[in-house]
Coordinates of C-alpha atoms in Angstrom, one line a residue:
M1 CA -57.4 33.7 40.7
T2 CA -54.5 35.6 39.4
S3 CA -52.4 34.5 36.5
A4 CA -49.5 33.6 38.8
E5 CA -51.8 31.1 40.5
T6 CA -53.0 29.5 37.3
R7 CA -49.6 29.2 35.7
P8 CA -47.9 25.9 36.2
R9 CA -44.5 26.1 38.0
T10 CA -41.8 25.5 35.5
G11 CA -38.1 25.0 35.9
P12 CA -35.7 22.6 37.5
T13 CA -36.7 21.3 40.9
W14 CA -33.2 20.0 41.7
L15 CA -31.4 23.3 41.4
R16 CA -32.8 25.0 44.6
P17 CA -31.5 22.3 47.0
V18 CA -28.1 22.2 45.3
V19 CA -27.8 26.0 45.6
A20 CA -28.8 25.8 49.2
V21 CA -26.1 23.2 49.9
V22 CA -23.5 25.5 48.2
G23 CA -24.7 28.4 50.3
L24 CA -24.5 26.4 53.5
L25 CA -21.0 25.3 52.7
Y26 CA -19.8 28.8 52.1
L27 CA -21.6 30.1 55.1
A28 CA -20.0 27.5 57.3
L29 CA -16.6 28.3 55.9
G30 CA -17.1 32.0 56.4
I31 CA -18.3 31.6 60.0
A32 CA -15.5 29.1 60.8
G33 CA -13.0 31.7 59.5
F34 CA -14.4 34.3 61.9
L35 CA -14.1 31.9 64.8
T36 CA -10.4 31.3 64.1
P37 CA -8.4 33.5 66.5
E38 CA -5.8 34.6 63.9
T39 CA -8.2 36.3 61.6
A40 CA -7.7 39.8 62.9
A41 CA -4.3 40.1 61.1
V42 CA -4.1 41.2 57.5
G43 CA -1.4 40.2 55.0
H44 CA 0.0 37.1 53.4
E45 CA 0.5 34.5 56.2
T46 CA 0.0 30.8 55.3
S47 CA -0.4 29.7 58.9
R48 CA -3.8 31.4 59.2
A49 CA -6.2 28.7 58.0
V50 CA -9.4 26.8 58.5
W51 CA -8.5 23.3 57.6
I52 CA -6.6 24.0 54.4
F53 CA -8.3 27.2 53.4
S54 CA -6.7 30.6 54.3
V55 CA -8.6 33.1 56.4
T56 CA -8.7 36.9 56.6
P57 CA -11.5 39.2 57.6
L58 CA -12.1 40.1 53.9
L59 CA -12.2 36.5 52.7
N60 CA -14.5 35.6 55.6
I61 CA -16.9 38.4 54.6
V62 CA -16.9 37.2 51.0
H63 CA -17.5 33.6 52.0
T64 CA -20.2 34.5 54.5
G65 CA -21.9 36.8 51.9
V66 CA -21.8 34.1 49.2
G67 CA -23.3 31.7 51.7
V68 CA -26.2 34.0 52.8
L69 CA -26.9 34.9 49.1
G70 CA -27.0 31.2 48.3
L71 CA -29.5 30.5 51.0
L72 CA -31.6 33.5 49.8
A73 CA -31.4 32.5 46.2
A74 CA -32.5 28.9 47.0
T75 CA -36.0 30.3 47.8
R76 CA -36.8 30.9 44.1
R77 CA -36.0 29.0 40.9
T78 CA -35.0 32.2 39.1
G79 CA -32.9 33.3 42.0
A80 CA -31.1 30.0 42.0
I81 CA -30.2 30.3 38.3
I82 CA -29.0 33.9 38.7
Y83 CA -27.0 32.8 41.7
C84 CA -25.2 30.2 39.6
W85 CA -24.2 32.7 37.0
V86 CA -23.0 35.1 39.7
L87 CA -20.9 32.3 41.2
F88 CA -19.4 31.6 37.8
V89 CA -18.5 35.3 37.1
G90 CA -17.4 36.1 40.7
F91 CA -15.3 33.1 41.4
T92 CA -13.7 33.1 38.0
G93 CA -12.4 36.5 39.0
M94 CA -11.4 35.3 42.4
T95 CA -9.5 32.4 40.9
A96 CA -7.7 34.6 38.5
Y97 CA -6.7 37.0 41.3
G98 CA -5.7 34.0 43.5
I99 CA -3.5 32.5 40.9
L100 CA -1.7 35.8 40.5
A101 CA -1.5 36.4 44.2
T102 CA -0.1 33.0 45.0
A103 CA 2.4 33.1 42.1
F104 CA 3.7 36.6 43.1
V105 CA 3.6 36.5 46.9
N106 CA 2.9 40.0 48.2
P107 CA 3.2 40.5 52.0
E108 CA 0.5 43.1 52.0
D109 CA -2.0 40.9 50.2
P110 CA -5.3 41.6 52.0
V111 CA -7.0 38.4 50.8
N112 CA -4.2 35.9 51.7
L113 CA -5.2 33.3 49.2
N114 CA -3.5 29.9 48.9
W115 CA -3.6 27.1 46.3
A116 CA -6.4 25.3 48.2
D117 CA -8.5 28.5 48.0
N118 CA -7.7 28.8 44.3
W119 CA -8.9 25.2 43.7
L120 CA -12.1 25.8 45.8
H121 CA -12.9 29.0 43.9
G122 CA -12.1 27.5 40.5
L123 CA -14.3 24.4 41.2
T124 CA -17.1 26.7 42.5
A125 CA -16.8 28.8 39.3
A126 CA -17.0 25.6 37.2
A127 CA -19.9 24.3 39.2
G128 CA -21.7 27.6 38.8
L129 CA -21.3 27.5 35.1
V130 CA -22.5 23.9 34.8
L131 CA -25.4 24.4 37.2
G132 CA -26.4 27.7 35.5
I133 CA -26.4 26.2 32.0
A134 CA -28.2 23.0 33.2
G135 CA -30.7 25.0 35.2
A136 CA -31.5 27.4 32.5
R137 CA -31.9 24.7 29.9
A138 CA -34.2 22.7 32.2
A139 CA -36.3 25.8 32.8
T140 CA -36.5 26.5 29.1
R141 CA -37.5 22.9 28.3
A142 CA -40.2 22.9 31.1
A143 CA -41.6 26.2 29.8
A144 CA -41.7 24.9 26.3
R145 CA -43.6 21.8 27.4
T146 CA -46.3 23.8 29.2
R147 CA -47.1 25.9 26.0

């Protein structure tokens, strides 16, 4: 037996399904954006939306990529924790950009963010922070118990 087989598996068991759900939600949003007929145009246009979230090819690629990465990260505990931190950093930046983009409307804005997107990205960043901290703490506690 190798050392990987004899080591007990440590870490949070609840984090992987949560990351998978986040990944599925973003994957569904990205694919739905690609299925919307108006997504070929670029620029700030509030009528191009899936439900209340704006769509552009660039934003659809980002959402689909985040979804695929979430599903891949959900296969391993360490990947799920890293994914949460990437969500926090990435979507904090997207939220900051979105607030500026919606406050100062630019007709050539390639991302076409609206306030619903800002709320979605901000809440995702906050969830990434909370899940990243909770997941890392649970993994640390579980590792300390096995020593």
